[in-house]
CSV table of C-alpha atoms in Angstrom, one decimal:
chain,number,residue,atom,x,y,z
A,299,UNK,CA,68.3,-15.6,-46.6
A,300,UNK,CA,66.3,-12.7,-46.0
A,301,UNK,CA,68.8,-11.7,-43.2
A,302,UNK,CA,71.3,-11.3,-46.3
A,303,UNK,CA,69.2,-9.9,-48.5
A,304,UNK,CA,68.5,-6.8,-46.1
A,305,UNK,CA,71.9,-6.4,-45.8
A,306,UNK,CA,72.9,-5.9,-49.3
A,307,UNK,CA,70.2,-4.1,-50.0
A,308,UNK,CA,71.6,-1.9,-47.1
A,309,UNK,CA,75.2,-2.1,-48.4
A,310,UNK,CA,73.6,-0.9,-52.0
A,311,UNK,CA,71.5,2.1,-50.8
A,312,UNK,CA,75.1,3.4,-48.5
A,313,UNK,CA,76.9,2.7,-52.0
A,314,UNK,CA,74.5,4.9,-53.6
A,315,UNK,CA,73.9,7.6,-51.0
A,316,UNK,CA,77.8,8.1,-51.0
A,317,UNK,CA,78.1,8.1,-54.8
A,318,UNK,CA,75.5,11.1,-55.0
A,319,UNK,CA,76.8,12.8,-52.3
A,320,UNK,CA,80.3,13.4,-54.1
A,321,UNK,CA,78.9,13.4,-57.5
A,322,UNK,CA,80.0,17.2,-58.7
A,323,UNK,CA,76.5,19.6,-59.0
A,324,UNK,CA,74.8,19.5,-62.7
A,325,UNK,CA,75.2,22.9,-63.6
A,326,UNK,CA,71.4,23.2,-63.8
A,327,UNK,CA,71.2,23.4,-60.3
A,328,UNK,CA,72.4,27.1,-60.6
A,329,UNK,CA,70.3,29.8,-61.8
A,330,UNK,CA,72.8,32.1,-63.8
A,331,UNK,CA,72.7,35.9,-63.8
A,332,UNK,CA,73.1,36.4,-67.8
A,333,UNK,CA,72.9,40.2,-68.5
A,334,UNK,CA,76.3,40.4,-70.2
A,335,UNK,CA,78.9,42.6,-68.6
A,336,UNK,CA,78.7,46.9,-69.4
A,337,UNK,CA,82.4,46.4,-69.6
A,338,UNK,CA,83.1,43.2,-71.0
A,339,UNK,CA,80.5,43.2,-73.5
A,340,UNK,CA,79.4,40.0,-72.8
A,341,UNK,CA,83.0,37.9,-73.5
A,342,UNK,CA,82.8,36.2,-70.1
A,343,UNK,CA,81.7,32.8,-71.2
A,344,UNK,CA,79.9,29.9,-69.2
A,345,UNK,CA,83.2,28.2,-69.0
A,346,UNK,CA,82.5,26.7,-65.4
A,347,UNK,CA,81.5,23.0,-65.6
A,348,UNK,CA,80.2,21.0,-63.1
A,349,UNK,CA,83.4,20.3,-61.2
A,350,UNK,CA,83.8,23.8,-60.4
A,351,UNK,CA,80.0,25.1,-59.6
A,352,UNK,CA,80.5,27.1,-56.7
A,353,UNK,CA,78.3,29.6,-54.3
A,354,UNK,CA,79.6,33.4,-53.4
A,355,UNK,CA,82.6,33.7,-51.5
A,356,UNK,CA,83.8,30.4,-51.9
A,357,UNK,CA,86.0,28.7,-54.9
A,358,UNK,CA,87.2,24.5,-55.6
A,359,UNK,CA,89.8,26.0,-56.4
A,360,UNK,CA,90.5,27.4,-53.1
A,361,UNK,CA,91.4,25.5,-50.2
A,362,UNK,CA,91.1,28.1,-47.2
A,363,UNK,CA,93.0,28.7,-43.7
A,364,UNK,CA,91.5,25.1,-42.0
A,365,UNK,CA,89.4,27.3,-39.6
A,366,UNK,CA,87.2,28.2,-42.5
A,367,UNK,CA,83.2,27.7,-41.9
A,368,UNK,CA,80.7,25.5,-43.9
A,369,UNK,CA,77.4,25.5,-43.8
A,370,UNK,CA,75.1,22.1,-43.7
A,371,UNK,CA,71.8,22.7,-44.6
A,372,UNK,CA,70.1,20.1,-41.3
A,373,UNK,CA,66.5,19.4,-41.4
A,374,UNK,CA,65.9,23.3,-43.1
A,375,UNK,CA,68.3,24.9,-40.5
A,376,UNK,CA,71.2,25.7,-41.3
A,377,UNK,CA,74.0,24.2,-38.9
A,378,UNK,CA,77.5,25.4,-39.1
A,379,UNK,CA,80.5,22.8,-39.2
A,380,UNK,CA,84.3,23.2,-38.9
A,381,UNK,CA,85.7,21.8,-42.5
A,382,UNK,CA,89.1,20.1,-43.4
A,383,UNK,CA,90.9,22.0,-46.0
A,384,UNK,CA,90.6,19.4,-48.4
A,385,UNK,CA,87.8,17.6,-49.8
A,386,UNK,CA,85.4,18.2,-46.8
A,387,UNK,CA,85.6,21.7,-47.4
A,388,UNK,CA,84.1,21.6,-51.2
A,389,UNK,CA,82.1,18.6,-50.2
A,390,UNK,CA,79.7,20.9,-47.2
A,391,UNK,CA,80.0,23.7,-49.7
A,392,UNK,CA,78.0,21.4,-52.5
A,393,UNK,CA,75.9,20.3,-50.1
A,394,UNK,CA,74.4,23.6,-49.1
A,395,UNK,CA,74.4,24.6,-52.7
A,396,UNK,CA,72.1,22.1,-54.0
A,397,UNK,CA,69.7,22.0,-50.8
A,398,UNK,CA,69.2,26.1,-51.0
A,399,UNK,CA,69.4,27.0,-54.3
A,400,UNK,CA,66.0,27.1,-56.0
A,401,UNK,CA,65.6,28.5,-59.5
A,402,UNK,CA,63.3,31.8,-60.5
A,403,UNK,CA,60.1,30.3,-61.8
A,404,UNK,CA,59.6,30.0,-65.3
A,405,UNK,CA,58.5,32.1,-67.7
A,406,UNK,CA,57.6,35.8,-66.9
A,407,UNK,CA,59.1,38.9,-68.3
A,408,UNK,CA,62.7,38.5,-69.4
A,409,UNK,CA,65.2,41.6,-70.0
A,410,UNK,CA,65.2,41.0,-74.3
A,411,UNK,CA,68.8,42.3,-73.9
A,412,UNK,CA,70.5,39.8,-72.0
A,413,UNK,CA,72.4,36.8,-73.8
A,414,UNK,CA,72.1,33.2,-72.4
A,415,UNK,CA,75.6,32.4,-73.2
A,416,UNK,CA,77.3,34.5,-70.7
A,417,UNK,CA,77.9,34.7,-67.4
A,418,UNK,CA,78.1,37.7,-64.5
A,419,UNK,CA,77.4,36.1,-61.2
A,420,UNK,CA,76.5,33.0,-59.9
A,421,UNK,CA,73.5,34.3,-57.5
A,422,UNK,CA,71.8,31.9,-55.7
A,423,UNK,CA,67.2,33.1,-56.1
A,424,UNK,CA,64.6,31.4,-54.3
A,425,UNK,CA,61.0,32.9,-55.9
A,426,UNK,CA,58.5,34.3,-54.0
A,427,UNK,CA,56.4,31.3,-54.1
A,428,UNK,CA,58.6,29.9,-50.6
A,429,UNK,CA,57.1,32.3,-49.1
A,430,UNK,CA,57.9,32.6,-45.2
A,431,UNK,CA,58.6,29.1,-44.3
A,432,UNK,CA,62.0,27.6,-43.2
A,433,UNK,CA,63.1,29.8,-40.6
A,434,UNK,CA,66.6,30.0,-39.6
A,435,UNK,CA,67.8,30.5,-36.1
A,436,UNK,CA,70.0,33.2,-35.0
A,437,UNK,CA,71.8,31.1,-32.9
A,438,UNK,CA,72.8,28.5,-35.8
A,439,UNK,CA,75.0,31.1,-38.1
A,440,UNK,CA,78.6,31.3,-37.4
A,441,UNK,CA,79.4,35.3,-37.1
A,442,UNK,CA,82.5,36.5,-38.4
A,443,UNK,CA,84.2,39.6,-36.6
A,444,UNK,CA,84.5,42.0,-40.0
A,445,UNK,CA,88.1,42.8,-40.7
A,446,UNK,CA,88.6,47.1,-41.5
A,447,UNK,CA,91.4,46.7,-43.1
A,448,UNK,CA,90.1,46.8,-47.2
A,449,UNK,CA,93.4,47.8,-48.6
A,450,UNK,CA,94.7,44.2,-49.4
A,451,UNK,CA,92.3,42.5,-51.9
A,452,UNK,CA,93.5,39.1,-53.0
A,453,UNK,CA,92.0,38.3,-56.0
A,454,UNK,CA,92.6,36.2,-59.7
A,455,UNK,CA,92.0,38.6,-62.2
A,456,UNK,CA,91.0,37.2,-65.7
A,457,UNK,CA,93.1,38.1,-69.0
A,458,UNK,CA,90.6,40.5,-70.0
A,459,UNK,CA,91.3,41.9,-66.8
A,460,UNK,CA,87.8,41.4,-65.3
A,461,UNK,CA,86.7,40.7,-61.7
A,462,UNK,CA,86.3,37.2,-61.0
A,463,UNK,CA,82.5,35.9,-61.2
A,464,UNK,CA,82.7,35.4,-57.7
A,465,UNK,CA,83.9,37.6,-55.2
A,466,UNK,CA,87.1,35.8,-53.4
A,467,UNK,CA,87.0,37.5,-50.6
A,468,UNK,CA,83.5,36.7,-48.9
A,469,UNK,CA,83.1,36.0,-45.4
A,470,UNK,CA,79.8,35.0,-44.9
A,471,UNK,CA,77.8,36.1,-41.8
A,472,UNK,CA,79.8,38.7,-40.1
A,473,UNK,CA,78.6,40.9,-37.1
A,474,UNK,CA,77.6,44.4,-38.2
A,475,UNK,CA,78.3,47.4,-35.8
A,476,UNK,CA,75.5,49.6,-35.0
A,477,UNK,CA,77.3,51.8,-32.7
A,478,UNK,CA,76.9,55.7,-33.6
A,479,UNK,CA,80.5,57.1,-34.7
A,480,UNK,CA,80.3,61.0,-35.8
A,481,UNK,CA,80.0,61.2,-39.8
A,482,UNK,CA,83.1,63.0,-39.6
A,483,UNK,CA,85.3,59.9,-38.2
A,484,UNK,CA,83.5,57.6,-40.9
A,485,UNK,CA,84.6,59.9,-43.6
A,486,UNK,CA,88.3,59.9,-42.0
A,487,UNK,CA,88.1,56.2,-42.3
A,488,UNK,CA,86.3,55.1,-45.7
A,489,UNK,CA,87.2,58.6,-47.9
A,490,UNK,CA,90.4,57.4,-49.2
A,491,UNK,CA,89.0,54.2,-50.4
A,492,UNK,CA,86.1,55.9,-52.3
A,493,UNK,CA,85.8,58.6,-55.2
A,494,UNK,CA,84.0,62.0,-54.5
A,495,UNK,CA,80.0,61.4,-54.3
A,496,UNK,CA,80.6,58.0,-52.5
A,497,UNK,CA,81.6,56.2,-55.5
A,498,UNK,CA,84.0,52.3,-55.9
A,499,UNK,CA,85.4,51.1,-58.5
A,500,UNK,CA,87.8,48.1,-57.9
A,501,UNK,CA,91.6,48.5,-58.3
A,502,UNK,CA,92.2,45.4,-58.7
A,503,UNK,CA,90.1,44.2,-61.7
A,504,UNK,CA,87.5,45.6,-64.1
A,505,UNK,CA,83.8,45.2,-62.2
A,506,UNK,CA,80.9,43.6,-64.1
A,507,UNK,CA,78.2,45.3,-62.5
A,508,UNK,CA,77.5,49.5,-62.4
A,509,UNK,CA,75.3,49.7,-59.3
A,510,UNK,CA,73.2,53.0,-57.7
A,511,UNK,CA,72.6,52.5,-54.5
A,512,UNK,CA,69.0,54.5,-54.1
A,513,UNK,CA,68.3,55.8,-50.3
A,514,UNK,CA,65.3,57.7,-49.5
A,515,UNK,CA,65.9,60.1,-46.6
A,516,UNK,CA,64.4,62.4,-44.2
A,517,UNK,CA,65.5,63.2,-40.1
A,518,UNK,CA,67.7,60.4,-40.3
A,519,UNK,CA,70.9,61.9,-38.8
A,520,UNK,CA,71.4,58.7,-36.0
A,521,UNK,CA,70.9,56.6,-39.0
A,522,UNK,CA,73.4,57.9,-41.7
A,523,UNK,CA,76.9,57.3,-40.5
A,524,UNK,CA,75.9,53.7,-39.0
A,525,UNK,CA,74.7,52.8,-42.3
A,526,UNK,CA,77.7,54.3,-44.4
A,527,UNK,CA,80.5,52.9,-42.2
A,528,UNK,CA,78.7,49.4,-42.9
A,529,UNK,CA,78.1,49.3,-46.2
A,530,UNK,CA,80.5,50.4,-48.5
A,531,UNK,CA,83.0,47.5,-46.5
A,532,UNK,CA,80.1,45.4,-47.4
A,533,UNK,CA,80.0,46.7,-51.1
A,534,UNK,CA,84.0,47.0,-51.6
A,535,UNK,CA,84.1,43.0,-50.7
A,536,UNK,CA,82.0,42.5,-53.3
A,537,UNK,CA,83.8,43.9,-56.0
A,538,UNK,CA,81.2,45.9,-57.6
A,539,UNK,CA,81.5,49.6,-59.2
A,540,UNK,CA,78.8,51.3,-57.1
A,541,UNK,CA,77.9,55.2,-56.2
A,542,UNK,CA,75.8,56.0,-52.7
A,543,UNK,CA,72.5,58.3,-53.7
A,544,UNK,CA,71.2,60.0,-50.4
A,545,UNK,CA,68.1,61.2,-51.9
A,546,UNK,CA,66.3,64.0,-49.3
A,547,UNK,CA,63.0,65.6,-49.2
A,548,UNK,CA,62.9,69.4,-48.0
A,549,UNK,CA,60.7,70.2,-45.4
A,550,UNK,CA,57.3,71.5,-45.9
A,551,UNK,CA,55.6,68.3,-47.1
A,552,UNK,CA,54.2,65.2,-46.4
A,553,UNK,CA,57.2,62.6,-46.7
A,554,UNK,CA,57.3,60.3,-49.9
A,555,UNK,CA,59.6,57.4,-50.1
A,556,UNK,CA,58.6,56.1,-53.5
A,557,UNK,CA,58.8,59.7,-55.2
A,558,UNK,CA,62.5,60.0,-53.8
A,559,UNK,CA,63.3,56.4,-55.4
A,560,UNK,CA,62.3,57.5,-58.5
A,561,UNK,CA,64.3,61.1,-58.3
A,562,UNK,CA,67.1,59.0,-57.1
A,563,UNK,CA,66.6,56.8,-60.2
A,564,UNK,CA,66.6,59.6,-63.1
A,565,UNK,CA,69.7,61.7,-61.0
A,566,UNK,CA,71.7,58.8,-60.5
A,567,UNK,CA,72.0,58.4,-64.2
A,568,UNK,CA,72.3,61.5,-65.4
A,569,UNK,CA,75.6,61.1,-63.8
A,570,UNK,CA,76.6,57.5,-64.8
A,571,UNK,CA,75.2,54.6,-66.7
A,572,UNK,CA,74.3,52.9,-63.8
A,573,UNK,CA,72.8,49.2,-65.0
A,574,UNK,CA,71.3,47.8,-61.8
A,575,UNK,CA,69.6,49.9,-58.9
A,576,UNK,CA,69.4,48.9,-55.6
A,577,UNK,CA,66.9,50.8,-53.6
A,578,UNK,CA,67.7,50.7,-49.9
A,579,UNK,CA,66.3,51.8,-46.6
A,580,UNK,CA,68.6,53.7,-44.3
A,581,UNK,CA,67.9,51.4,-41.6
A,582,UNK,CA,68.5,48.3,-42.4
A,583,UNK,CA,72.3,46.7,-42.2
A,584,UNK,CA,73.1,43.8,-44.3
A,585,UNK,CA,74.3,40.6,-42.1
A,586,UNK,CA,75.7,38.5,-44.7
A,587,UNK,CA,78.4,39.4,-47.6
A,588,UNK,CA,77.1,36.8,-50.1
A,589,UNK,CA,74.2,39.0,-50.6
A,590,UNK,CA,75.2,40.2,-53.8
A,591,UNK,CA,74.1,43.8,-54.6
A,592,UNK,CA,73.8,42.5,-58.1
A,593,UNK,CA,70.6,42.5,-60.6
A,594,UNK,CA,69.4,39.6,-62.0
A,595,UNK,CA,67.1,38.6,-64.5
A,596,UNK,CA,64.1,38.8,-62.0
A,597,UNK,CA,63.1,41.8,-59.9
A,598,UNK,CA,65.0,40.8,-56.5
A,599,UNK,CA,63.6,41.5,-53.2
A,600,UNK,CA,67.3,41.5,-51.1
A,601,UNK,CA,65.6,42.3,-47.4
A,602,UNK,CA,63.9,38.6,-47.2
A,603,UNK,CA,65.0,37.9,-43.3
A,604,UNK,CA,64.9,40.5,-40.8
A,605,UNK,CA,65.8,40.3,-37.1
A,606,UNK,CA,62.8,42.8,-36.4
A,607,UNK,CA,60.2,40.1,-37.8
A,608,UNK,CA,62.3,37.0,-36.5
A,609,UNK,CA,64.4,36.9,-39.6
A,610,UNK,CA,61.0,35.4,-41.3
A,611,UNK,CA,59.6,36.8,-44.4
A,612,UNK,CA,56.5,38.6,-43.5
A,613,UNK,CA,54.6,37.6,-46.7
A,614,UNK,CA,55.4,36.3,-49.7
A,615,UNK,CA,54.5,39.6,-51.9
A,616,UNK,CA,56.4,42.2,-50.1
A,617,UNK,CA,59.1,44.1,-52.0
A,618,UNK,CA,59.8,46.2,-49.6
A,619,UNK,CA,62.8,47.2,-47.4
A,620,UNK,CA,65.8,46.7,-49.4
A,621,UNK,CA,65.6,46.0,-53.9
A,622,UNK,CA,66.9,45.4,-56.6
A,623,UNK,CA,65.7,46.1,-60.5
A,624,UNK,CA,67.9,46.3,-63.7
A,625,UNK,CA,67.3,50.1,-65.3
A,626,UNK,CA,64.7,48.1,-68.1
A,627,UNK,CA,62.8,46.6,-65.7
A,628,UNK,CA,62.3,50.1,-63.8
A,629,UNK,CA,61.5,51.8,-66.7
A,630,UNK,CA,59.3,49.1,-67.7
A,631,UNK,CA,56.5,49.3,-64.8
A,632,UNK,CA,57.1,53.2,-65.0
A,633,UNK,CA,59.1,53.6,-61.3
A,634,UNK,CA,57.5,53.9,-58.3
A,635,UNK,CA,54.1,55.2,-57.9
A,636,UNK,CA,54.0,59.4,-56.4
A,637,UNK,CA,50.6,58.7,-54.9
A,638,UNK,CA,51.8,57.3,-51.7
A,639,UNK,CA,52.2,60.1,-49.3
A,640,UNK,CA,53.4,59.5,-45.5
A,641,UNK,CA,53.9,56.0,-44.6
A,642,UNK,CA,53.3,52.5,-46.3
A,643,UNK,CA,52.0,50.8,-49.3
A,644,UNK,CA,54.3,52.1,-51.8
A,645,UNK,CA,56.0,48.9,-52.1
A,646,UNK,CA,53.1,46.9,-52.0
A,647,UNK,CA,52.4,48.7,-55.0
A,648,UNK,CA,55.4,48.6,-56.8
A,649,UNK,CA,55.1,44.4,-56.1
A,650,UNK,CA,51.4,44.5,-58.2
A,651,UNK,CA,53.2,46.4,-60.8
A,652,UNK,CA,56.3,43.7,-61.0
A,653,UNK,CA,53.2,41.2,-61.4
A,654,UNK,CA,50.9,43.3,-64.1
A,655,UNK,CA,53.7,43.2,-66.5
A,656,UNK,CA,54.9,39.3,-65.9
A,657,UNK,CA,57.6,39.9,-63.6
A,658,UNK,CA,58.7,37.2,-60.7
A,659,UNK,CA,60.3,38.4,-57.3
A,660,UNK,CA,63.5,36.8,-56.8
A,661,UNK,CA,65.3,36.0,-53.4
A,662,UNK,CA,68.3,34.7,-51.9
A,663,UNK,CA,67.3,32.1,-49.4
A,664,UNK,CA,66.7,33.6,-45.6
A,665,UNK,CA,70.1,31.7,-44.4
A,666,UNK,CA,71.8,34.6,-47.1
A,667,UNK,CA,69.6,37.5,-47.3
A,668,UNK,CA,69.5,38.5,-43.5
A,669,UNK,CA,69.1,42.4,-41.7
A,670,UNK,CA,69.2,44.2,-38.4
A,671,UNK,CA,67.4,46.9,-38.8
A,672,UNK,CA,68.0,50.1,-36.3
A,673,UNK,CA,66.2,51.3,-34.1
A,674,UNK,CA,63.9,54.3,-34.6
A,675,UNK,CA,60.4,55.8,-33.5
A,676,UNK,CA,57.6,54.5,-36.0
A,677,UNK,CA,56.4,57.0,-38.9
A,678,UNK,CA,53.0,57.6,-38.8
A,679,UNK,CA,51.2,55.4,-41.0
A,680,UNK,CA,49.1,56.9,-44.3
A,681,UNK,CA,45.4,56.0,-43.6
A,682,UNK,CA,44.8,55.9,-47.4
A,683,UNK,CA,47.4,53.6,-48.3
A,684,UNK,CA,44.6,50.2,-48.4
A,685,UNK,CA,42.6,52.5,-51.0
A,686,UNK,CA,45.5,53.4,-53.3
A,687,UNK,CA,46.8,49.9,-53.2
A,688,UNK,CA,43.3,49.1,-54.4
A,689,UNK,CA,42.8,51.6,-57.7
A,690,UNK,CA,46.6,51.3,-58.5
A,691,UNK,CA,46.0,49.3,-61.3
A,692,UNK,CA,44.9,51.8,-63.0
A,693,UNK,CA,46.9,54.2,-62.2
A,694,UNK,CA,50.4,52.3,-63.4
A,695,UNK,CA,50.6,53.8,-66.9
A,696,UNK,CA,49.8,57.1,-65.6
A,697,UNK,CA,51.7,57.2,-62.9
A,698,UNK,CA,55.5,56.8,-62.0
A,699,UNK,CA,58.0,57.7,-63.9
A,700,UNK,CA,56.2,59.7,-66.3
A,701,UNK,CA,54.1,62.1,-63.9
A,702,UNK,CA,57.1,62.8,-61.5
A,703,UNK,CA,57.8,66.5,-60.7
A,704,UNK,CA,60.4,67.6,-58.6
A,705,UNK,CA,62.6,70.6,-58.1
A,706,UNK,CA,66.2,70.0,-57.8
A,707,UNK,CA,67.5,71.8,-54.6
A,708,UNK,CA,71.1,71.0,-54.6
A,709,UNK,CA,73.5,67.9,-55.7
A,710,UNK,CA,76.4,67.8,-53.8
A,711,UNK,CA,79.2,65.2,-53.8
A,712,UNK,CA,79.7,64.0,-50.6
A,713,UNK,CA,82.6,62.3,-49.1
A,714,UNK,CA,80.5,59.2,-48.8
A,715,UNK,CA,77.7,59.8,-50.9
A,716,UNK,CA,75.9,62.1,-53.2
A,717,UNK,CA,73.7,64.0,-51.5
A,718,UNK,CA,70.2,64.6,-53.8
A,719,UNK,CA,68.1,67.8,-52.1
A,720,UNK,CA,64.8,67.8,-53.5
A,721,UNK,CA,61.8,69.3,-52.8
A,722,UNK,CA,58.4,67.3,-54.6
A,723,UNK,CA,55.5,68.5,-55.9
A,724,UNK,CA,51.5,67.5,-55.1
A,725,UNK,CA,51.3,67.5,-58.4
A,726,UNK,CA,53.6,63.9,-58.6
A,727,UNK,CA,50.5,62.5,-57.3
């Protein structure tokens, strides 16, 4: 008797493991982006139900070529697994879904202008409260060799004629190329995809998103065309209407990264409405295509695993490297602070300002938000950066947005980018 009874208690518990395992994801598993579209005005609707929850680059709808990779999410590793074009296929995809996607915690400061009821992009967030744990393994990510060719976008384009929530075309991991090519050769290649001032707008469809792409530069000349030739592929994919902002300080002065953001901030939209900014070091390549440059309701910190610090997150705080903040939320902790001159603790800085006024730092989870970052000689670090960190508090009315002085030099649109020439004043600080 107690023979049989273990076995159909065994049989019951494989009945039920199977039953949740194809049981279609409750669509409060996926935290929603819901600022409404600049173009659509917000018409999108949350018409997905839970049949047809999905992550980026990846559709039900969509069978796929049968060599097409899913990820299984294996004891916090991710492990990748040749799928069937069938029901395997949307089966891995549901699984990794629900074991990576964590919500944005509660509560906090939420953008008063966004509307519940509609939908941009399905983004997955993990908050900052994961911290560095659950390290993924180079060696368990299926690379994909990125195809140049751009011109053929296959896409289904709504009746309103917007982009799809989801990109279509998405590959995944895919191996970046940090080989130097002359900016000249990059321009040959990506200049008759782009607008003048390195700006995209899908032909295809109507984007959702209006995205400035904020780099601070100085001395960077290795640097440039390795980052442009990867990432305006990497933005095109992602159907987003974006512009490059190369923002550089003239010579003469102590470099300051967080002035430059916020110069790139107030140029960028004096030419465009931009909606989301991205602030982005030169440096640093993006590894994965479902890293949407998108902004969601959170402050997102995009650069969580990097192969420089073994694709961990170095603490849980750090905002640093590669972000993303709607124009409110910018304009609500008053930019970046000017004090920061030379090296370090800008960032760190902007994170206790995201805090102060109820913000949470969102993430993708480190399987998604991966970087190489290229090679260079270290800046010299500011030895005052501990004691700015430490007064900054009260310094965040006072100083940011509203105490930035700058003198334009020149704004020139680039091939690939706008170029911002700027020289900044002490007096920022």
């Amino acid at each position: 008797k107690a023979t049989l009874l273990v076995a159909f208690l065994l049989i019951l518990l494989n009945l039920l493991g199977s039953r949740r395992e194809t049981a279609p994801m409750s669509a409060t598993q996926w935290p929603k982006r819901t600022r409404p579209s600049p173009d659509s005005g917000g018409h999108l609707q949350q018409q997905q139900t839970a049949s047809n929850q999905t992550i980026p680059g990846h559709s039900n709808n969509q069978t796929g070529p049968p060599d097409l990779l899913s990820l299984k999410l294996l004891n916090g590793t991710v492990v990748p697994t040749k799928s069937t074009p069938k029901e395997g296929h949307n089966e891995s995809l549901a699984e990794v879904a629900a074991a990576s996607v964590t919500a944005t915690a509660t509560g906090g400061h939420n953008d008063t202008t966004k509307n519940s009821t509609s939908l941009s992009r399905t983004e997955n967030l993990v908050d900052d409260s994961s911290g560095g744990s659950g390290n993924v393994s180079s060696s368990s990510i299926s690379i994909k060799h990125r195809n140049d060719s751009l011109d053929l976008v296959q896409t289904e384009v709504g009746q309103d004629g917007n982009c799809p929530p989801i990109p279509p075309n998405l590959d995944g991991p895919y191996e970046v190329d940090p080989a130097y090519e002359p900016l000249t050769k990059v321009e040959q290649k990506l200049a008759p995809k782009l607008q003048p001032g390195g700006q995209y707008s899908p032909r295809e469809c109507r984007a959702h998103d209006r995205v400035a792409i904020i780099v601070p530069y100085r001395d960077r000349e290795q640097h440039l065309p390795v980052f442009l030739k990867n990432l305006h592929p990497f933005l095109m994919k992602q159907q987003i209407e974006y512009g490059v902002y190369l923002v550089e300080q003239a010579a003469g002065s102590q470099f300051n990264r967080a002035s430059l953001m916020n110069v790139g901030f107030v140029e960028a939209l004096k030419q465009k409405p931009w909606d989301c900014m991205v602030f982005h070091d030169v440096d640093l390549l993006p590894m994965d295509d479902r890293n949407l440059y998108t902004c969601p309701d959170q402050p997102r910190h995009m650069s969580v695993a990097v192969d420089t610090f073994g694709f961990k997150l170095p603490y849980t705080t750090i905002f640093g490297g590669v972000s993303a903040m709607t124009v409110k939320q910018f304009r609500t902790v008053n930019g970046f602070s000017n004090s920061f001159w030379g090296w370090g603790g800008e960032d760190d800085d902007m994170s206790n300002r995201l805090k102060h006024v109820g913000f949470h730092i969102a993430r993708y989870p480190i399987n998604i938000a991966r970087y190489t970052m290229l090679s260079h000689k270290k800046e010299k670090a500011n030895p005052k950066r501990y004691e700015k960190l430490n007064t900054g508090s009260k310094r965040f009315d006072s100083d940011g947005l509203n105490s930035l002085h700058y003198r334009l030099v020149n704004l020139i649109r680039k091939p690939l980018y706008t170029w911002v020439h700027v020289e900044i004043s002490p007096e920022s600080s």
